[in-house]
GROMACS .gro file of C-alpha atoms in nm:
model
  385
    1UNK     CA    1   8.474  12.770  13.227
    2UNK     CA    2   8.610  12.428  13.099
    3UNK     CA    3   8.326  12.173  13.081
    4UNK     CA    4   8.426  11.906  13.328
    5UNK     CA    5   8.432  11.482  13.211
    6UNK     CA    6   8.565  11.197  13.290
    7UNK     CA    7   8.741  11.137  12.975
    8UNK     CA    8   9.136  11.052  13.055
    9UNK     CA    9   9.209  11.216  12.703
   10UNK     CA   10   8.984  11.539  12.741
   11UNK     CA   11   9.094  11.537  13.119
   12UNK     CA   12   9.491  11.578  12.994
   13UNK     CA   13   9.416  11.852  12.761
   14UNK     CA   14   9.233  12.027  13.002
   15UNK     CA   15   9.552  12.067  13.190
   16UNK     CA   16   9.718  12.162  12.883
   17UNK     CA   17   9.554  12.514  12.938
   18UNK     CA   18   9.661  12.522  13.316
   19UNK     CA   19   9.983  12.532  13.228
   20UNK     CA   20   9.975  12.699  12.919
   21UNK     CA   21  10.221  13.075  12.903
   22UNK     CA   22   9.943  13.287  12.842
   23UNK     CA   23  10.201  13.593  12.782
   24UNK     CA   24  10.289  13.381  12.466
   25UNK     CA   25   9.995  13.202  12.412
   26UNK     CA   26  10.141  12.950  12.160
   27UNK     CA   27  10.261  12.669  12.331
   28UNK     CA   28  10.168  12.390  12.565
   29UNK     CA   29  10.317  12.064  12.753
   30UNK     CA   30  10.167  11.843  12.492
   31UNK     CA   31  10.318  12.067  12.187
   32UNK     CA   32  10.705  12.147  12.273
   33UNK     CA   33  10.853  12.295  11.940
   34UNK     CA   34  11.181  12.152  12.053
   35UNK     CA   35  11.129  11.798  12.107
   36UNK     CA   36  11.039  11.565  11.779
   37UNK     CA   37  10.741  11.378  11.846
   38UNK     CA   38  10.679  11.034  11.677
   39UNK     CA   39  10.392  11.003  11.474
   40UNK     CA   40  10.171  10.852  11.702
   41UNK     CA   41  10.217  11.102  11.925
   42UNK     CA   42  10.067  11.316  11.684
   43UNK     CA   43   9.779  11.193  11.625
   44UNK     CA   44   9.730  11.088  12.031
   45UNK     CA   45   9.728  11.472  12.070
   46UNK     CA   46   9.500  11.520  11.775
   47UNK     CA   47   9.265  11.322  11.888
   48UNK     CA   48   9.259  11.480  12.274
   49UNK     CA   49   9.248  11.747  12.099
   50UNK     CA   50   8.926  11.685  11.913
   51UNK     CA   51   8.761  11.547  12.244
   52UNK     CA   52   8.859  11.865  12.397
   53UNK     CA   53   8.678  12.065  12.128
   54UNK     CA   54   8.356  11.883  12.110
   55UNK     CA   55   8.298  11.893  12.448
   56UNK     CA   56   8.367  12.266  12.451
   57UNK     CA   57   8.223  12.384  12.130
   58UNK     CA   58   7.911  12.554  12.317
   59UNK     CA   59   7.888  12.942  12.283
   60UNK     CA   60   8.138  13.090  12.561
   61UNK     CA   61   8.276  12.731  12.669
   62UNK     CA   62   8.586  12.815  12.567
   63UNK     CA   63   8.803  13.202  12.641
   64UNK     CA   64   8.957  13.391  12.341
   65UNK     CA   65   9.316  13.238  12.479
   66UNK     CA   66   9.218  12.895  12.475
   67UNK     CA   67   9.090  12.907  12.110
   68UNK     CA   68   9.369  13.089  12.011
   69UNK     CA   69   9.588  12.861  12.170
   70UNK     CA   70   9.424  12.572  11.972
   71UNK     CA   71   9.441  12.706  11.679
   72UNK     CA   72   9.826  12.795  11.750
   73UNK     CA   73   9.893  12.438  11.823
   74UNK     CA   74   9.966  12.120  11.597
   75UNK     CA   75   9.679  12.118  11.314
   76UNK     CA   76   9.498  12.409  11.406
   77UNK     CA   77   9.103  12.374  11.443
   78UNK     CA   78   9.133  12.018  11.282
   79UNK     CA   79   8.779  12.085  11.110
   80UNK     CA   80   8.595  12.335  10.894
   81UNK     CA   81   8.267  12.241  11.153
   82UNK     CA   82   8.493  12.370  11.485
   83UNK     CA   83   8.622  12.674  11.249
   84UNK     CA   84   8.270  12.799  11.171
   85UNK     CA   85   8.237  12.825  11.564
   86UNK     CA   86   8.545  12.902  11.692
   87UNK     CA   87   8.657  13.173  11.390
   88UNK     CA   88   8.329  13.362  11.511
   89UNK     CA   89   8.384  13.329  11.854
   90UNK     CA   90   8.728  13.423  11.853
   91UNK     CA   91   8.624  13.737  11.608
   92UNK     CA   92   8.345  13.805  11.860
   93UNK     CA   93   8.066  13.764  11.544
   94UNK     CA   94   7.706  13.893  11.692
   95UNK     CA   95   7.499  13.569  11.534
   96UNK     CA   96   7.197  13.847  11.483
   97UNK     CA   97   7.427  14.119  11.340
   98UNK     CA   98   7.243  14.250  10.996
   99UNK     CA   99   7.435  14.260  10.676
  100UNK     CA  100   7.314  14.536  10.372
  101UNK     CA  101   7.072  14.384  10.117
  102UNK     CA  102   7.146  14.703   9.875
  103UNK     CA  103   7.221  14.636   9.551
  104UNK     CA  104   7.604  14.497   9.484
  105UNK     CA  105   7.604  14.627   9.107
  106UNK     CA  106   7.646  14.990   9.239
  107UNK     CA  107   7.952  14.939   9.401
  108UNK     CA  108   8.273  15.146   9.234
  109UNK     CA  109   8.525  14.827   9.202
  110UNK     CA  110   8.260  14.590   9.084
  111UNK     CA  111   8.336  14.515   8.724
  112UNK     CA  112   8.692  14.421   8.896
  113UNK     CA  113   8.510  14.190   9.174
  114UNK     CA  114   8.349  14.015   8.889
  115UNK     CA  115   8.644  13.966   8.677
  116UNK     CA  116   8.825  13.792   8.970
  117UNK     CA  117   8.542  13.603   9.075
  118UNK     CA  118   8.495  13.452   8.769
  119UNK     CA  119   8.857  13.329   8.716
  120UNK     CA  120   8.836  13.159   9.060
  121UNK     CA  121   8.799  12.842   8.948
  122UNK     CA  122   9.088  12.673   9.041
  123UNK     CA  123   8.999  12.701   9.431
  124UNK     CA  124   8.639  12.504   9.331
  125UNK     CA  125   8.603  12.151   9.471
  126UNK     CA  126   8.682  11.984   9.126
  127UNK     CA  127   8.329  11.799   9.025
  128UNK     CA  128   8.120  12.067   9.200
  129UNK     CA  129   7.780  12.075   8.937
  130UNK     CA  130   7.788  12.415   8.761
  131UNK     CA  131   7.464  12.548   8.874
  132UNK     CA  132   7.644  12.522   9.213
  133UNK     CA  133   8.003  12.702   9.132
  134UNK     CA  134   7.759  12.984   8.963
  135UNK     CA  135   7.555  13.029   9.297
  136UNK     CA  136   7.875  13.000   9.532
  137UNK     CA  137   8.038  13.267   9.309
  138UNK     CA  138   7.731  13.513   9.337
  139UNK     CA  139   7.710  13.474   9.731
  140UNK     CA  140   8.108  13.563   9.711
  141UNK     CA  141   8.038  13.883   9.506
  142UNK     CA  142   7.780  13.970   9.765
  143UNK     CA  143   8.091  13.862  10.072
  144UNK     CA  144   8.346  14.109   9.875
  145UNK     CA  145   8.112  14.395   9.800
  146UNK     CA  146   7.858  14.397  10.131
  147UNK     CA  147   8.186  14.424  10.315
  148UNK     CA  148   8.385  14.670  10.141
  149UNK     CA  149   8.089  14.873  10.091
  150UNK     CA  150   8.072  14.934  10.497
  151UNK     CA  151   8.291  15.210  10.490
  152UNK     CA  152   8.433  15.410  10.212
  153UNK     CA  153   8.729  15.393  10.265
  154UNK     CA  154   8.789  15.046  10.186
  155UNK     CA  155   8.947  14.916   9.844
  156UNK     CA  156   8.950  14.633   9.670
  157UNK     CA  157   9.237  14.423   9.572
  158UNK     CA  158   9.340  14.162   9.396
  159UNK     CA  159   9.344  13.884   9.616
  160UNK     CA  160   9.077  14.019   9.829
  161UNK     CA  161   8.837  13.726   9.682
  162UNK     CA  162   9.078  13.487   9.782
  163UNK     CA  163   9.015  13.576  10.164
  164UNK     CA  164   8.641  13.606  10.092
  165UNK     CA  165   8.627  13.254   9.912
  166UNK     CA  166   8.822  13.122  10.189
  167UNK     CA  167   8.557  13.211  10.506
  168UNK     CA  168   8.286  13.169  10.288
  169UNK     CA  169   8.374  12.786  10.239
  170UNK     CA  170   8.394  12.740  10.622
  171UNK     CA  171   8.066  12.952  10.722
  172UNK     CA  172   7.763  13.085  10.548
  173UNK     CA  173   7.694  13.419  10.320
  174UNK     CA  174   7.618  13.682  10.645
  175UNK     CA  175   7.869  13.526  10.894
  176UNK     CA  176   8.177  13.572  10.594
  177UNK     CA  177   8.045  13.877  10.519
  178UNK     CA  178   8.071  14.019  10.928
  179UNK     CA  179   8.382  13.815  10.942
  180UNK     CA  180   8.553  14.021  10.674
  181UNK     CA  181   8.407  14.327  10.751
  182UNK     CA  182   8.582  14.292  11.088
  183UNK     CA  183   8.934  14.146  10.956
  184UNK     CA  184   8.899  14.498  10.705
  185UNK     CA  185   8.956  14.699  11.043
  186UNK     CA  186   9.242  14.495  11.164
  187UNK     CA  187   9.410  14.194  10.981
  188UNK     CA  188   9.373  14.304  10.639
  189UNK     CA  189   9.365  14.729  10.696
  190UNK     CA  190   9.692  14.773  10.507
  191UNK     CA  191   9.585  14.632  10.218
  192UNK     CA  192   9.247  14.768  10.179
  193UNK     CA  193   9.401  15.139  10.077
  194UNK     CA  194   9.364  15.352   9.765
  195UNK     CA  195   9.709  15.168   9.725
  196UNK     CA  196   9.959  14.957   9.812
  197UNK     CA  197  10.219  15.110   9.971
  198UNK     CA  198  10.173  14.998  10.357
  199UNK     CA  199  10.173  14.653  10.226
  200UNK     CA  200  10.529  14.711  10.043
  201UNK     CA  201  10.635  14.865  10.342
  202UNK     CA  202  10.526  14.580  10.570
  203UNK     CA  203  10.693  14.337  10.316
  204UNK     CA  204  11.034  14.549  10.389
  205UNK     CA  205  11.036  14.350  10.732
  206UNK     CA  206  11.081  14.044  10.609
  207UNK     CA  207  11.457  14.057  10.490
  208UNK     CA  208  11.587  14.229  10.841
  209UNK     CA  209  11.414  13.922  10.978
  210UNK     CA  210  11.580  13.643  10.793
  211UNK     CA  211  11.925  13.855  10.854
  212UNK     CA  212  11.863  13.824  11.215
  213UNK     CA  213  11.861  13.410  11.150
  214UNK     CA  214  12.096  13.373  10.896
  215UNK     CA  215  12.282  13.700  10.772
  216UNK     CA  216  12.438  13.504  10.478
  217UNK     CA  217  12.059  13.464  10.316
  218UNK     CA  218  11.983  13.822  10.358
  219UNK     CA  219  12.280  13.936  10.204
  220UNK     CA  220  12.244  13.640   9.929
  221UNK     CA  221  11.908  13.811   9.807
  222UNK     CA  222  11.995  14.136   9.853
  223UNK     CA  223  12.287  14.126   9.602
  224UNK     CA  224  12.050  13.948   9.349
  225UNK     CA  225  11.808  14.294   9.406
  226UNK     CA  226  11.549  14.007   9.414
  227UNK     CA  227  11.359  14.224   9.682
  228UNK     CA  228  11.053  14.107   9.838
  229UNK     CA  229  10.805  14.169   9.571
  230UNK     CA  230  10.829  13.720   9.571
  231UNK     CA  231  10.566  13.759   9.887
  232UNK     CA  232  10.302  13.971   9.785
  233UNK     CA  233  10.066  13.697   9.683
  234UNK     CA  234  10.148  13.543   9.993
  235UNK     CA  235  10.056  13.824  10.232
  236UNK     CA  236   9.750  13.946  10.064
  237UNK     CA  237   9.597  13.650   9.990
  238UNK     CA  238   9.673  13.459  10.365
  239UNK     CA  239   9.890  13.186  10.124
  240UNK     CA  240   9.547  13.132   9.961
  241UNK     CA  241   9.654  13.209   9.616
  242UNK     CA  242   9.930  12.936   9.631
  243UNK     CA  243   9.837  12.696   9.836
  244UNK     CA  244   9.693  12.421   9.638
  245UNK     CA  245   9.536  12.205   9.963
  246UNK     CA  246   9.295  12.346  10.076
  247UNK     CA  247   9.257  12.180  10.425
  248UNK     CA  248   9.658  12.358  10.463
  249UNK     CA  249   9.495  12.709  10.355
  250UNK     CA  250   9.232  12.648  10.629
  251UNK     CA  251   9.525  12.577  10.878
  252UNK     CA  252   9.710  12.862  10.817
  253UNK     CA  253   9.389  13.110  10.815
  254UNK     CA  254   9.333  12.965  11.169
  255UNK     CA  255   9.701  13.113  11.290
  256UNK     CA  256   9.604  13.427  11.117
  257UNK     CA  257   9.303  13.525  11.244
  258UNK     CA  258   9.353  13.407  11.571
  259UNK     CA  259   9.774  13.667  11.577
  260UNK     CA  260   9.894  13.962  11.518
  261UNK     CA  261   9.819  14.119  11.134
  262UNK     CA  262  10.224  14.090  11.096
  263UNK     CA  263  10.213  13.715  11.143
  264UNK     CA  264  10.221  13.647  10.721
  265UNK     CA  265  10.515  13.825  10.748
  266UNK     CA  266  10.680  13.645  11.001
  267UNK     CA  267  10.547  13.308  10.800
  268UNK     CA  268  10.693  13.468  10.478
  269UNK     CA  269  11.048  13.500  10.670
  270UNK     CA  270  11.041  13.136  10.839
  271UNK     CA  271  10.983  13.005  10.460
  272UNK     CA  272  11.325  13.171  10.361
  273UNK     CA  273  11.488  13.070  10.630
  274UNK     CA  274  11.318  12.709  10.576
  275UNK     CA  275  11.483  12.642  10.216
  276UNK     CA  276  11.821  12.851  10.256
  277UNK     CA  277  12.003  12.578  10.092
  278UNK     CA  278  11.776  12.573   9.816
  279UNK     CA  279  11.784  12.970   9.750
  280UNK     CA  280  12.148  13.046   9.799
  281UNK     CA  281  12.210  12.707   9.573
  282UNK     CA  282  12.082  12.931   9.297
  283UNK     CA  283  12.301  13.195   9.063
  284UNK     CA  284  12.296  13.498   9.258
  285UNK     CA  285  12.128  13.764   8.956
  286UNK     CA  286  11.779  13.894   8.993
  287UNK     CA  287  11.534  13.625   8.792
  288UNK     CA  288  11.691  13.349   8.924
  289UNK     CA  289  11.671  13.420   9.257
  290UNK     CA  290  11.330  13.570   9.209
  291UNK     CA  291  11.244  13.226   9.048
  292UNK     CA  292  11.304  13.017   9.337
  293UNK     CA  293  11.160  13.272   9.570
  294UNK     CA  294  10.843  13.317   9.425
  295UNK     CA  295  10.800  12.915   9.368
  296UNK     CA  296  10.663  12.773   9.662
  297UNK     CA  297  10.679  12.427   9.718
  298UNK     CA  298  10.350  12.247   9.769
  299UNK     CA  299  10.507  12.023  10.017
  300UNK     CA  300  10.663  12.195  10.289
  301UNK     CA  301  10.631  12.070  10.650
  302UNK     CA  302  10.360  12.370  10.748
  303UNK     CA  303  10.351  12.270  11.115
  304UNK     CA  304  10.681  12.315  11.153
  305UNK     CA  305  10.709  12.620  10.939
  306UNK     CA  306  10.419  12.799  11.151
  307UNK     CA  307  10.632  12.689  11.459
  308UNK     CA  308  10.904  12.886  11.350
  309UNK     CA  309  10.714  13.199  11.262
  310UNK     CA  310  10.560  13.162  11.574
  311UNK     CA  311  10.919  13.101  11.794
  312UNK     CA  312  11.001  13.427  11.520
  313UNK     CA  313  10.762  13.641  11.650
  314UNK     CA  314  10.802  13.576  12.020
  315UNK     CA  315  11.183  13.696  11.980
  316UNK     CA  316  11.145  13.961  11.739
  317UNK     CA  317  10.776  14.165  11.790
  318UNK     CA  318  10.597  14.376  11.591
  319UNK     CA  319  10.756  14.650  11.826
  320UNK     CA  320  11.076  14.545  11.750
  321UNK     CA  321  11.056  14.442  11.384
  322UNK     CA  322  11.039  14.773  11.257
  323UNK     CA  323  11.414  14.892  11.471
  324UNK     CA  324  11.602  14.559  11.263
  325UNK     CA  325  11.828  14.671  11.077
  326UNK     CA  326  11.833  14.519  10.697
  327UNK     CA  327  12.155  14.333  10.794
  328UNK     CA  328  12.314  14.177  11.069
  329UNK     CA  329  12.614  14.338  11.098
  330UNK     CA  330  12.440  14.690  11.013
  331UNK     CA  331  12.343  14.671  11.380
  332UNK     CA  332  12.468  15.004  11.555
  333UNK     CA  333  12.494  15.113  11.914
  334UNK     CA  334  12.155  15.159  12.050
  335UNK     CA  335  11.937  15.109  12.375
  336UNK     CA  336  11.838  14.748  12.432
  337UNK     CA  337  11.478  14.659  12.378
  338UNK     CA  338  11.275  14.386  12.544
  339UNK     CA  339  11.290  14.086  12.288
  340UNK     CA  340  11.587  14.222  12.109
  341UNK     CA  341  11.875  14.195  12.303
  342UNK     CA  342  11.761  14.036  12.691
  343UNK     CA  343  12.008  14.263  12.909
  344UNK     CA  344  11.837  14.139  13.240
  345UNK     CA  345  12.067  13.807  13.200
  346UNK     CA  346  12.382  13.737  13.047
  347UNK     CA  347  12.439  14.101  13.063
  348UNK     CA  348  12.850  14.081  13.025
  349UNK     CA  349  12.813  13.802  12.691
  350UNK     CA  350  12.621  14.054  12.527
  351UNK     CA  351  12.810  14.350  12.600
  352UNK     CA  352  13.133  14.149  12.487
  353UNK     CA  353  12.962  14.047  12.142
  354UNK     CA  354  12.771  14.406  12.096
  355UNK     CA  355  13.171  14.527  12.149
  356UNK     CA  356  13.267  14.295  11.845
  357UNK     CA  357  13.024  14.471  11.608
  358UNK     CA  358  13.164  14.717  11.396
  359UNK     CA  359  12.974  15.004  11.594
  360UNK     CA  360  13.182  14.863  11.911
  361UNK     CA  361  13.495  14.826  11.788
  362UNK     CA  362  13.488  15.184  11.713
  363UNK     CA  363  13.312  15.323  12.017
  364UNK     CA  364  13.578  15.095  12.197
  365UNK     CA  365  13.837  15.239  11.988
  366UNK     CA  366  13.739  15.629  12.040
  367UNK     CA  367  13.715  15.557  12.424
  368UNK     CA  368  14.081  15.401  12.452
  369UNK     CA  369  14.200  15.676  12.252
  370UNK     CA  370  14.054  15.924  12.417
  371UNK     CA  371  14.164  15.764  12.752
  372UNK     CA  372  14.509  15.721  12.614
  373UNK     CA  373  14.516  16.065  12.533
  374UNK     CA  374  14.361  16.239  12.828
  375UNK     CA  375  14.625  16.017  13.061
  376UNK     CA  376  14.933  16.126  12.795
  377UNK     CA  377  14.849  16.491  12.830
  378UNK     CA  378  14.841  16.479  13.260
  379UNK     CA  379  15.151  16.320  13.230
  380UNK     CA  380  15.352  16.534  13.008
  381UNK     CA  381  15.159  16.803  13.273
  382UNK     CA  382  15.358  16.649  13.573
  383UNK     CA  383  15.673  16.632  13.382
  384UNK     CA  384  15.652  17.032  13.328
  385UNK     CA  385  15.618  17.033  13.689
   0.00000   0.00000   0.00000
């Protein structure tokens, strides 16, 4: 239950749970994606928010909804001390769960580990003393190994340390290495294969998304045979691996672990759709487009990027991402599903725009002929007669 106080400011984000859509789960009263808040407003709901979170921070204060819609909302957990809690509460972390003490050396991908470890650097608080960067990069051999080493059937990748670094610079050695033992058996499964392939395949989705948006950018980078190879980084690493700020990596982990394991995708898709102009201002032949693709811009407005993957998501799930076609008008004749096309209202629009698609014009076509021809034969019938 929600700790009761006085507080006017906790007090109003209290009732931003009452009337929170908990089939959705993303947005609230006090964070409508459609209405442009000023910045004080911003940083009035910030600070509600951080009431709202230190009076709730307790073990089982707060339900695996609420702290998912927190970290949904405008600037996530705020703080690396409410992510250490709410990250394991969320990922339901037993506090006296074990971890292996065996020896990390004898693990198959270690020489690898090490290598990428090592050229971490660049993700070190600048200044850090280096008998400090040497200790924090032995506790995140001992993250990456301990929790690969679980199960056998867990691989390391490149970009795997990225993850690891990540949680291990909001909690402690054991509660990073639970935390990615349990993201290995859902967020990150695809990736931890003997190879890569469900991660192509998952990248696949994010072209039929963009079309859905804004046909004239899917078609733009599928001409260039760009492909999608631009997000890999991206969706392995959580954005780690090219996000210089940290504090916006730490953001953008707390959507993740708090949605669905397809949500980098969606993220990936909303950046496209984002910078359009920029992409299709480009020559349309492979490295150039590939170029401006792969560059990500260290200053794009995350909150409202995430709000778009997130408004992405709710009209196109992960049970209907994988029936988009590639391309807009590639759409053909098929049964309606919930989230793609809403037949419950506005029934007749859709049925006159699903008759403008190629696929309707010629089922439309086929049934007038046929018509036409079934009514031309009875007549000449009757004429016999």
């Amino acid at each position: 239950a929600v700790v009761s106080t006085q507080s006017t400011g906790v007090s109003t984000f209290q009732h931003y749970f009452k009337r929170i859509n908990l089939r959705s789960g993303f947005y609230g009263p006090m964070y409508d994606r459609k209405r442009r808040r000023s910045e004080s407003d911003s940083v009035e709901f910030r600070r509600r928010k951080e009431q709202f979170i230190t009076q709730n921070l307790s073990p089982g204060s707060l339900t695996r909804d609420q702290i998912r819609s927190l970290a949904l909302s405008e600037g996530g957990l705020l703080s690396n001390k409410y992510r250490r809690v709410l990250w394991c509460e969320y990922l339901g972390l037993a506090h006296s769960k074990s971890v292996s003490e065996s020896d990390i050396t004898s693990f198959r991908d270690f020489t690898q580990v090490c290598l990428d470890v090592h050229r971490c650097n660049s993700r070190i608080k600048p200044g850090t003393l280096p008998h400090r960067v040497t200790a924090l990069k032995n506790r995140l051999k001992n993250v990456i190994c301990r929790s690969l080493a679980e199960q056998p059937s867990r691989h390391y990748y490149q970009g795997y340390h990225d993850v690891s670094l990540t949680l291990l610079n909001v909690m402690e050695e054991r509660l990073a290495t639970v935390a990615m033992s349990e993201l290995c058996s859902t967020h990150l499964s695809p990736h931890i294969r003997e190879n890569l392939e469900e991660t192509s395949r998952l990248m696949g989705y994010i072209i039929p998304l963009v079309s859905q948006k804004c046909p004239e950018l899917a078609d733009f980078v599928l001409s260039s045979d760009a492909g999608t190879m631009f997000s890999l980084s991206w969706i392995i690493t959580w954005f780690a691996y090219v996000i210089n700020d940290e504090d916006t990596t730490y953001r953008l982990y707390d959507a993740f672990i708090v949605s669905d394991a397809l949500l980098p995708v969606y993220l990936s898709a909303a950046i496209l759709l984002y910078r359009r102009r920029v992409i299709m201002s480009v020559e349309c032949e492979l490295s150039s487009v590939h170029h401006v693709l792969h560059t990500l811009p260290q200053d794009l407005p995350w909150e409202t990027v995430v709000s778009s993957a997130l408004q992405l998501f709710e009209e196109y799930p992960p049970s209907v991402i994988k029936t988009l076609p590639v391309r807009q008008r590639d759409i053909i004749l098929q049964v309606p599903r919930s989230g793609y096309l809403d037949w419950s209202r506005n029934w007749a629009v859709n049925l006159v725009n699903l008759a403008k698609t190629p696929a309707g014009i010629a089922v439309t076509t086929s049934v007038i002929v046929g018509v036409t021809a079934f009514l031309m034969t009875s007549l000449a019938g009757k004429l016999q007669l």
